[in-house]
Short mmCIF file of C-alpha atoms and ligand atoms in Angstrom, two decimals:
data_model
loop_
_atom_site.label_atom_id
_atom_site.label_comp_id
_atom_site.label_asym_id
_atom_site.label_seq_id
_atom_site.Cartn_x
_atom_site.Cartn_y
_atom_site.Cartn_z
CA MET A 56 16.95 -8.02 -3.26
CA GLU A 57 18.76 -4.66 -3.22
CA ILE A 58 18.33 -3.15 0.26
CA LEU A 59 19.65 0.21 1.37
CA SER A 60 19.18 0.12 5.11
CA PHE A 61 19.06 3.02 7.60
CA GLU A 62 18.60 3.22 11.37
CA VAL A 63 16.51 6.35 10.95
CA LEU A 64 15.31 8.52 8.08
CA PRO A 65 12.79 11.33 7.93
CA SER A 66 10.88 9.21 5.41
CA THR A 67 11.97 6.37 3.13
CA ASN A 68 9.69 7.82 0.41
CA THR A 69 11.28 11.26 0.66
CA TYR A 70 14.75 9.70 0.53
CA ALA A 71 13.85 7.56 -2.50
CA CYS A 72 12.26 10.49 -4.36
CA GLN A 73 15.19 12.81 -3.63
CA ASN A 74 17.78 10.21 -4.68
CA PHE A 75 15.67 8.66 -7.43
CA ASP A 76 18.26 8.94 -10.24
CA ALA A 77 20.95 7.23 -8.17
CA LEU A 78 18.72 4.33 -7.16
CA ALA A 79 18.36 1.24 -9.34
CA ASP A 80 15.12 -0.26 -10.55
CA GLY A 81 14.03 -2.64 -7.77
CA GLN A 82 15.99 -0.86 -5.04
CA ILE A 83 14.50 -1.01 -1.55
CA VAL A 84 15.08 1.79 0.94
CA LEU A 85 14.49 0.55 4.48
CA ALA A 86 14.48 2.40 7.81
CA LYS A 87 14.07 1.13 11.38
CA THR A 88 12.22 4.31 12.28
CA GLN A 89 11.09 7.45 10.50
CA THR A 90 10.91 10.92 11.99
CA ALA A 91 8.57 12.35 9.34
CA GLY A 92 6.76 9.30 7.96
CA ARG A 93 4.24 10.33 5.33
CA GLY A 94 0.76 8.98 4.76
CA ARG A 95 -1.81 9.44 2.02
CA LEU A 96 -3.70 12.70 1.71
CA LYS A 97 -0.92 14.61 3.51
CA ARG A 98 -1.31 12.64 6.73
CA VAL A 99 1.48 11.63 9.08
CA TRP A 100 2.54 7.98 9.37
CA LEU A 101 3.74 7.28 12.91
CA SER A 102 6.87 5.19 12.56
CA ALA A 103 8.02 3.91 15.93
CA GLU A 104 10.50 1.05 16.23
CA GLY A 105 8.97 -2.36 15.56
CA GLY A 106 7.20 -1.49 12.32
CA LEU A 107 8.41 -2.27 8.82
CA TYR A 108 9.01 0.91 6.82
CA PHE A 109 10.31 0.68 3.28
CA SER A 110 10.05 2.16 -0.18
CA LEU A 111 10.45 0.18 -3.36
CA VAL A 112 11.73 2.02 -6.43
CA VAL A 113 10.36 0.78 -9.76
CA LYS A 114 11.33 2.10 -13.17
CA PRO A 115 9.01 0.36 -15.62
CA GLN A 116 9.56 0.85 -19.37
CA ASN A 117 6.75 2.08 -21.65
CA PHE A 118 4.45 2.21 -18.68
CA LYS A 119 0.85 3.40 -19.15
CA ILE A 120 0.19 6.24 -16.75
CA ASP A 121 -3.37 4.94 -16.24
CA PHE A 122 -1.86 1.91 -14.50
CA LEU A 123 -0.16 3.90 -11.72
CA GLY A 124 -2.83 3.16 -9.12
CA SER A 125 -2.74 -0.54 -9.89
CA LEU A 126 0.93 -0.75 -8.93
CA THR A 127 -0.06 0.37 -5.44
CA GLN A 128 -2.96 -2.05 -5.39
CA ALA A 129 -0.61 -4.86 -6.50
CA MET A 130 1.60 -3.97 -3.55
CA ALA A 131 -1.44 -4.02 -1.22
CA LEU A 132 -2.31 -7.50 -2.49
CA SER A 133 1.28 -8.63 -1.97
CA VAL A 134 1.27 -7.40 1.63
CA LEU A 135 -2.16 -8.94 2.25
CA LYS A 136 -1.10 -12.39 1.01
CA THR A 137 2.08 -12.11 3.05
CA LEU A 138 0.11 -11.29 6.22
CA HIS A 139 -2.17 -14.28 5.54
CA SER A 140 0.88 -16.53 5.17
CA PHE A 141 2.23 -15.31 8.52
CA GLY A 142 -1.04 -16.28 10.19
CA ALA A 143 -3.12 -13.08 10.05
CA LYS A 144 -5.87 -14.92 8.20
CA GLU A 145 -8.48 -12.26 8.88
CA ALA A 146 -6.57 -9.49 7.08
CA VAL A 147 -8.66 -7.78 4.39
CA LEU A 148 -8.22 -5.00 1.85
CA LYS A 149 -9.80 -1.60 2.24
CA TRP A 150 -10.02 0.56 -0.88
CA PRO A 151 -7.86 1.93 -2.32
CA ASN A 152 -4.89 0.20 -0.71
CA ASP A 153 -5.08 -0.19 3.06
CA ILE A 154 -5.06 -3.44 4.95
CA LEU A 155 -7.18 -4.04 8.02
CA CYS A 156 -7.21 -6.76 10.64
CA GLN A 157 -10.21 -6.90 12.97
CA SER A 158 -11.25 -3.50 11.47
CA LYS A 159 -7.93 -1.96 12.57
CA LYS A 160 -5.24 -0.73 10.21
CA ILE A 161 -2.17 -2.95 9.90
CA CYS A 162 -0.67 -1.59 6.67
CA GLY A 163 -0.71 1.62 4.67
CA ILE A 164 0.85 2.37 1.29
CA LEU A 165 1.85 5.67 -0.27
CA SER A 166 3.03 5.71 -3.88
CA GLN A 167 4.69 8.69 -5.47
CA ALA A 168 5.26 8.99 -9.21
CA VAL A 169 8.51 10.63 -10.30
CA PHE A 170 8.33 12.76 -13.45
CA LYS A 171 11.20 14.38 -15.37
CA GLU A 172 10.95 16.48 -18.49
CA GLY A 173 7.25 15.80 -18.69
CA GLY A 174 7.62 12.03 -18.67
CA LEU A 175 7.20 9.38 -16.00
CA CYS A 176 10.57 8.05 -14.78
CA GLY A 177 9.24 5.66 -12.21
CA VAL A 178 7.37 5.18 -8.98
CA VAL A 179 8.33 5.05 -5.33
CA ILE A 180 6.01 2.65 -3.51
CA GLY A 181 6.20 3.28 0.24
CA VAL A 182 4.91 0.62 2.61
CA GLY A 183 4.36 0.70 6.36
CA VAL A 184 3.40 -2.54 8.09
CA ASN A 185 2.79 -2.84 11.81
CA ILE A 186 4.81 -5.86 12.90
CA ALA A 187 6.23 -5.86 16.41
CA GLN A 188 4.80 -2.78 18.14
CA GLU A 189 3.30 -3.59 21.56
CA LYS A 190 0.87 -0.71 21.16
CA ILE A 191 0.27 1.96 18.55
CA ASP A 192 -0.61 5.54 19.41
CA SER A 193 -2.61 6.66 16.43
CA PRO A 194 -5.83 8.64 16.09
CA LYS A 195 -7.44 5.76 14.21
CA PRO A 196 -7.54 2.14 15.42
CA ALA A 197 -4.38 0.27 14.44
CA VAL A 198 -2.96 -3.15 15.18
CA SER A 199 0.35 -4.97 14.71
CA LEU A 200 1.08 -8.65 14.07
CA LYS A 201 2.44 -8.82 17.62
CA MET A 202 -0.80 -7.40 19.06
CA LEU A 203 -2.57 -10.22 17.17
CA GLY A 204 -0.28 -12.72 18.89
CA ILE A 205 1.90 -13.31 15.82
CA GLU A 206 5.70 -13.17 16.05
CA ALA A 207 7.41 -12.41 12.75
CA LYS A 208 10.81 -11.13 11.70
CA LYS A 209 10.63 -7.91 9.70
CA GLU A 210 13.21 -9.17 7.17
CA ASP A 211 11.16 -12.31 6.49
CA VAL A 212 7.99 -10.27 6.00
CA LEU A 213 9.81 -7.89 3.64
CA LYS A 214 11.29 -10.75 1.61
CA GLU A 215 7.92 -12.37 1.13
CA ILE A 216 6.20 -9.10 0.18
CA ILE A 217 8.80 -8.44 -2.52
CA ASN A 218 8.67 -12.01 -3.86
CA ARG A 219 4.92 -11.72 -4.22
CA PHE A 220 5.08 -8.25 -5.74
CA ASN A 221 7.58 -9.46 -8.34
CA ILE A 222 4.93 -11.88 -9.59
CA TYR A 223 2.16 -9.26 -9.87
CA TYR A 224 4.40 -6.48 -11.19
CA PRO A 225 4.84 -7.63 -14.83
CA GLN A 226 1.15 -8.55 -15.02
CA VAL A 227 0.04 -5.15 -13.79
CA CYS A 228 2.51 -3.34 -16.08
CA LYS A 229 0.87 -5.12 -19.01
CA GLN A 230 -2.79 -5.10 -18.05
CA GLY A 231 -3.27 -2.71 -15.14
CA PHE A 232 -5.70 -3.51 -12.32
CA LYS A 233 -7.57 -6.00 -14.50
CA ALA A 234 -4.72 -8.47 -13.93
CA ILE A 235 -5.33 -8.60 -10.17
CA LYS A 236 -8.99 -7.57 -9.92
CA GLU A 237 -10.37 -11.03 -9.21
CA GLU A 238 -7.83 -11.74 -6.47
CA PHE A 239 -8.24 -8.28 -4.98
CA LEU A 240 -12.03 -8.64 -4.78
CA LYS A 241 -11.72 -12.00 -2.96
CA ASP A 242 -10.37 -10.18 0.09
CA PHE A 243 -12.37 -6.97 -0.26
CA PRO A 244 -15.40 -7.59 1.96
CA PHE A 245 -17.30 -4.36 1.21
CA VAL A 246 -19.16 -5.33 -1.97
CA ASN A 247 -22.95 -4.88 -1.58
CA LYS A 248 -22.36 -3.16 1.76
CA GLU A 249 -23.20 0.39 2.71
CA ILE A 250 -19.96 2.37 2.92
CA LYS A 251 -18.84 5.95 3.47
CA ILE A 252 -16.19 7.67 1.36
CA VAL A 253 -14.52 10.90 2.41
CA VAL A 254 -13.06 13.13 -0.30
CA ASP A 255 -11.76 16.55 0.73
CA LYS A 256 -13.77 16.44 3.96
CA LYS A 257 -16.96 15.73 1.96
CA GLU A 258 -18.77 12.50 2.73
CA PHE A 259 -20.48 10.21 0.24
CA CYS A 260 -22.54 7.27 1.47
CA GLY A 261 -23.85 4.49 -0.70
CA ILE A 262 -23.75 0.85 -1.61
CA CYS A 263 -20.42 -0.43 -2.88
CA HIS A 264 -20.83 -2.31 -6.15
CA GLY A 265 -17.21 -3.44 -6.34
CA LEU A 266 -14.31 -2.07 -8.36
CA ASP A 267 -13.94 -1.40 -12.07
CA ASP A 268 -11.09 -2.57 -14.32
CA LYS A 269 -9.06 0.49 -13.33
CA GLY A 270 -9.35 -0.24 -9.60
CA GLN A 271 -11.80 2.61 -9.06
CA LEU A 272 -14.57 2.19 -6.53
CA LEU A 273 -18.15 1.80 -7.73
CA LEU A 274 -20.41 3.57 -5.26
CA ASP A 275 -24.09 3.56 -6.25
CA ASP A 276 -24.03 5.22 -9.69
CA LYS A 277 -20.66 6.96 -9.13
CA VAL A 278 -17.10 5.95 -10.02
CA VAL A 279 -14.75 7.15 -7.28
CA ASN A 280 -11.04 7.45 -8.03
CA ILE A 281 -9.79 9.24 -4.93
CA GLY A 282 -10.76 9.34 -1.29
CA ASP A 283 -10.83 7.30 1.83
CA MET A 284 -13.22 4.63 2.99
CA GLU A 285 -14.30 5.29 6.56
C1 LIG B 542 -1.26 5.70 4.49
O1 LIG B 542 -1.90 4.76 4.94
O2 LIG B 542 -1.68 6.85 4.58
C2 LIG B 542 0.05 5.42 3.81
C3 LIG B 542 1.16 5.19 4.78
C4 LIG B 542 2.49 4.88 4.11
C5 LIG B 542 3.61 4.76 5.11
C6 LIG B 542 4.89 4.30 4.50
S1 LIG B 542 6.12 3.94 5.72
C7 LIG B 542 7.35 3.83 4.50
C8 LIG B 542 7.07 4.91 3.49
N1 LIG B 542 7.69 6.15 3.89
C9 LIG B 542 6.80 7.09 4.19
O3 LIG B 542 7.07 8.25 4.59
N2 LIG B 542 5.57 6.63 4.02
C10 LIG B 542 5.58 5.26 3.54
#
């Protein structure tokens, strides 16, 4: 496992995107804390000491652009299975790629595609997992492994996430979300439930009918490919 480790960075994703050409396929950029951690939909990711903050650089060959989202979902599944193995048995997936424990966020993922000369060069998959924080000051409910009573070493968690991702990665490169759909749905407890999706401050409520083969959310008669489940 190739790890480039920092005490502090503005954001491991920003670093990996800015230095993309110099970083190898499979490189991990790790920081103890981030001063400008980035979340999805232009949000901030609070990155105090105790959390695991890393970005994985992947440079797949002949990669279908349609499969971009499934790389992130494969990472979500890898983190989920890792959290289960460390004892957080109640961890579940929230579409598109968050992980919740007791309805509180424990992991978020932000992927950024890197394009050059019109073509895709690779993807930076940024992962934040709450591990050893005693408390988390965030506008939305959040929890760490420690707050759940679980002690874990960040390096061990990282190692396991990457080992698991390395199994899903070739499958997803070949087949997209379809390769992991069944496993993903096993820990996605929102099927046949009423849910709310927020896209650009607009709210859509409806019954969730699962996910399609591209990892998009099926909400009543709509197919949703971007947004946030509330
Ligand atoms: C989200 O839930 O909105 C995604 C959060 C992603 C946070 C991680 S922490 C490591 C990497 N670097 C960043 O700036 N963001 C991601």
